[in-house]
Amino acid sequence: MTAFETEPGRLFIGGQWREAADGARTEVVDPSRGRVVTTVAEAGPADVDAAVRAAREAFDSGHWSALSGRERGRILHRVAELIRENADELAELESLDVGKPITLCQAVDVTNAANDYEHYAALAFSLDGSTRDTPSTRSPTPSASRSASWPRSPPSTFR
């Protein structure tokens, strides 16, 4: 494991890094060694309200909501690429945060995070707002009113 210094964490709200409104901070403790790794800003009610307002403004502005599914998919796919490119550092940070072996963090946590973003990227690519007519070779299932008139044994196609 490579030792590195971590900067105190701040909140990311409205496209900017900032301290908690009330200045509250909390320690991040490496549970495997019981030592403080860093401190992070602790969001309070004012920070949550600011984050919700920022999210609503971002949605209403169209910065994300106006993007096509294909554009969203490209962004999500790029996040997956960045996770994979920074896998060693992310695994080390996760190991420090939760106390799991770094190899487990690499094999499971970081890999699953990248896989999840790739999954949602693929879904976003398929959401383009269109509908497609698909031919059907099956006949519709009889309605409940018709099924009452069926003979006691179902037709051979349902056996």
CSV table of N, CA and C in Angstrom, one decimal, residues 56-112:
chain,number,residue,atom,x,y,z
A,56,ARG,N,-32.0,20.9,-8.0
A,56,ARG,CA,-33.2,21.3,-8.7
A,56,ARG,C,-32.8,22.3,-9.8
A,57,GLU,N,-32.0,23.3,-9.5
A,57,GLU,CA,-31.5,24.3,-10.5
A,57,GLU,C,-30.8,23.6,-11.6
A,58,ALA,N,-29.9,22.7,-11.3
A,58,ALA,CA,-29.2,22.0,-12.4
A,58,ALA,C,-30.2,21.2,-13.3
A,59,PHE,N,-31.2,20.6,-12.7
A,59,PHE,CA,-32.1,19.8,-13.5
A,59,PHE,C,-33.0,20.8,-14.4
A,60,ASP,N,-33.5,21.9,-13.7
A,60,ASP,CA,-34.3,22.8,-14.5
A,60,ASP,C,-33.5,23.6,-15.6
A,61,SER,N,-32.2,23.7,-15.4
A,61,SER,CA,-31.4,24.5,-16.4
A,61,SER,C,-31.2,23.6,-17.6
A,62,GLY,N,-31.4,22.3,-17.5
A,62,GLY,CA,-31.2,21.4,-18.7
A,62,GLY,C,-29.8,20.9,-18.8
A,63,HIS,N,-28.9,21.3,-17.9
A,63,HIS,CA,-27.5,20.8,-18.0
A,63,HIS,C,-27.4,19.3,-18.1
A,64,TRP,N,-28.3,18.6,-17.4
A,64,TRP,CA,-28.4,17.1,-17.5
A,64,TRP,C,-29.7,16.7,-18.1
A,65,SER,N,-30.8,17.3,-17.7
A,65,SER,CA,-32.1,16.8,-18.1
A,65,SER,C,-32.3,17.0,-19.6
A,66,ALA,N,-31.7,17.9,-20.2
A,66,ALA,CA,-31.9,18.1,-21.7
A,66,ALA,C,-31.0,17.2,-22.5
A,67,LEU,N,-30.1,16.5,-21.9
A,67,LEU,CA,-29.2,15.7,-22.7
A,67,LEU,C,-29.9,14.4,-23.1
A,68,SER,N,-29.6,14.0,-24.3
A,68,SER,CA,-30.2,12.7,-24.8
A,68,SER,C,-29.6,11.6,-24.0
A,69,GLY,N,-30.3,10.4,-24.1
A,69,GLY,CA,-29.8,9.2,-23.4
A,69,GLY,C,-28.4,8.9,-23.9
A,70,ARG,N,-28.2,9.1,-25.2
A,70,ARG,CA,-26.9,8.8,-25.7
A,70,ARG,C,-25.8,9.6,-25.1
A,71,GLU,N,-26.1,10.9,-24.9
A,71,GLU,CA,-25.1,11.8,-24.3
A,71,GLU,C,-24.9,11.5,-22.8
A,72,ARG,N,-26.0,11.1,-22.2
A,72,ARG,CA,-25.8,10.7,-20.8
A,72,ARG,C,-25.0,9.4,-20.7
A,73,GLY,N,-25.3,8.5,-21.6
A,73,GLY,CA,-24.5,7.3,-21.6
A,73,GLY,C,-23.0,7.5,-21.8
A,74,ARG,N,-22.7,8.4,-22.7
A,74,ARG,CA,-21.3,8.7,-22.9
A,74,ARG,C,-20.6,9.2,-21.6
A,75,ILE,N,-21.3,10.1,-20.9
A,75,ILE,CA,-20.8,10.7,-19.6
A,75,ILE,C,-20.6,9.5,-18.6
A,76,LEU,N,-21.6,8.7,-18.4
A,76,LEU,CA,-21.6,7.6,-17.5
A,76,LEU,C,-20.5,6.6,-17.8
A,77,HIS,N,-20.3,6.4,-19.1
A,77,HIS,CA,-19.2,5.5,-19.5
A,77,HIS,C,-17.9,6.1,-19.2
A,78,ARG,N,-17.7,7.4,-19.4
A,78,ARG,CA,-16.5,8.1,-19.0
A,78,ARG,C,-16.2,8.0,-17.5
A,79,VAL,N,-17.2,8.1,-16.7
A,79,VAL,CA,-17.0,7.9,-15.3
A,79,VAL,C,-16.5,6.5,-15.0
A,80,ALA,N,-17.0,5.5,-15.7
A,80,ALA,CA,-16.5,4.1,-15.5
A,80,ALA,C,-15.0,4.0,-15.9
A,81,GLU,N,-14.7,4.7,-17.0
A,81,GLU,CA,-13.3,4.7,-17.5
A,81,GLU,C,-12.4,5.3,-16.4
A,82,LEU,N,-12.8,6.5,-15.8
A,82,LEU,CA,-12.0,7.2,-14.8
A,82,LEU,C,-11.9,6.3,-13.6
A,83,ILE,N,-12.9,5.6,-13.2
A,83,ILE,CA,-12.8,4.7,-12.0
A,83,ILE,C,-11.7,3.6,-12.3
A,84,ARG,N,-11.7,3.0,-13.5
A,84,ARG,CA,-10.8,2.0,-13.8
A,84,ARG,C,-9.3,2.6,-13.9
A,85,GLU,N,-9.2,3.8,-14.5
A,85,GLU,CA,-7.9,4.5,-14.6
A,85,GLU,C,-7.3,4.8,-13.2
A,86,ASN,N,-8.2,5.0,-12.2
A,86,ASN,CA,-7.7,5.4,-10.9
A,86,ASN,C,-8.0,4.3,-9.9
A,87,ALA,N,-8.1,3.1,-10.3
A,87,ALA,CA,-8.5,2.0,-9.5
A,87,ALA,C,-7.6,1.8,-8.3
A,88,ASP,N,-6.3,1.9,-8.5
A,88,ASP,CA,-5.4,1.6,-7.3
A,88,ASP,C,-5.6,2.6,-6.2
A,89,GLU,N,-5.7,3.9,-6.6
A,89,GLU,CA,-5.9,4.9,-5.6
A,89,GLU,C,-7.3,4.8,-4.9
A,90,LEU,N,-8.3,4.5,-5.7
A,90,LEU,CA,-9.6,4.4,-5.1
A,90,LEU,C,-9.7,3.1,-4.2
A,91,ALA,N,-9.0,2.1,-4.6
A,91,ALA,CA,-9.0,0.9,-3.7
A,91,ALA,C,-8.3,1.2,-2.4
A,92,GLU,N,-7.2,1.9,-2.5
A,92,GLU,CA,-6.5,2.3,-1.3
A,92,GLU,C,-7.3,3.2,-0.4
A,93,LEU,N,-8.0,4.1,-0.9
A,93,LEU,CA,-8.9,5.0,-0.1
A,93,LEU,C,-10.0,4.2,0.5
A,94,GLU,N,-10.6,3.3,-0.3
A,94,GLU,CA,-11.7,2.5,0.2
A,94,GLU,C,-11.2,1.6,1.4
A,95,SER,N,-10.0,1.0,1.2
A,95,SER,CA,-9.4,0.2,2.2
A,95,SER,C,-9.2,1.0,3.5
A,96,LEU,N,-8.7,2.2,3.4
A,96,LEU,CA,-8.5,3.1,4.6
A,96,LEU,C,-9.9,3.4,5.2
A,97,ASP,N,-10.9,3.6,4.4
A,97,ASP,CA,-12.2,4.0,5.0
A,97,ASP,C,-12.9,2.9,5.7
A,98,VAL,N,-12.9,1.7,5.1
A,98,VAL,CA,-13.7,0.6,5.7
A,98,VAL,C,-12.9,-0.5,6.3
A,99,GLY,N,-11.6,-0.5,6.2
A,99,GLY,CA,-10.7,-1.5,6.8
A,99,GLY,C,-10.6,-2.8,6.1
A,100,LYS,N,-11.1,-2.9,4.9
A,100,LYS,CA,-11.0,-4.2,4.2
A,100,LYS,C,-9.6,-4.3,3.5
A,101,PRO,N,-9.2,-5.5,3.2
A,101,PRO,CA,-7.9,-5.6,2.5
A,101,PRO,C,-8.0,-4.9,1.2
A,102,ILE,N,-6.9,-4.3,0.8
A,102,ILE,CA,-6.9,-3.5,-0.5
A,102,ILE,C,-7.2,-4.4,-1.7
A,103,THR,N,-6.7,-5.7,-1.7
A,103,THR,CA,-7.0,-6.6,-2.8
A,103,THR,C,-8.5,-6.8,-2.9
A,104,LEU,N,-9.2,-6.9,-1.8
A,104,LEU,CA,-10.6,-7.1,-1.9
A,104,LEU,C,-11.3,-5.8,-2.4
A,105,CYS,N,-10.8,-4.7,-2.0
A,105,CYS,CA,-11.4,-3.4,-2.5
A,105,CYS,C,-11.2,-3.3,-4.0
A,106,GLN,N,-10.0,-3.7,-4.5
A,106,GLN,CA,-9.7,-3.7,-5.9
A,106,GLN,C,-10.6,-4.7,-6.7
A,107,ALA,N,-10.7,-5.9,-6.2
A,107,ALA,CA,-11.4,-6.9,-6.9
A,107,ALA,C,-12.9,-6.8,-6.9
A,108,VAL,N,-13.4,-6.2,-5.8
A,108,VAL,CA,-14.9,-6.1,-5.6
A,108,VAL,C,-15.4,-4.7,-5.7
A,109,ASP,N,-15.0,-3.9,-4.8
A,109,ASP,CA,-15.6,-2.6,-4.7
A,109,ASP,C,-15.4,-1.7,-5.9
A,110,VAL,N,-14.1,-1.5,-6.3
A,110,VAL,CA,-13.8,-0.6,-7.4
A,110,VAL,C,-14.3,-1.2,-8.7
A,111,THR,N,-14.1,-2.5,-8.9
A,111,THR,CA,-14.6,-3.2,-10.1
A,111,THR,C,-16.1,-3.1,-10.2
A,112,ASN,N,-16.8,-3.3,-9.1
A,112,ASN,CA,-18.3,-3.2,-9.1
A,112,ASN,C,-18.8,-1.8,-9.4
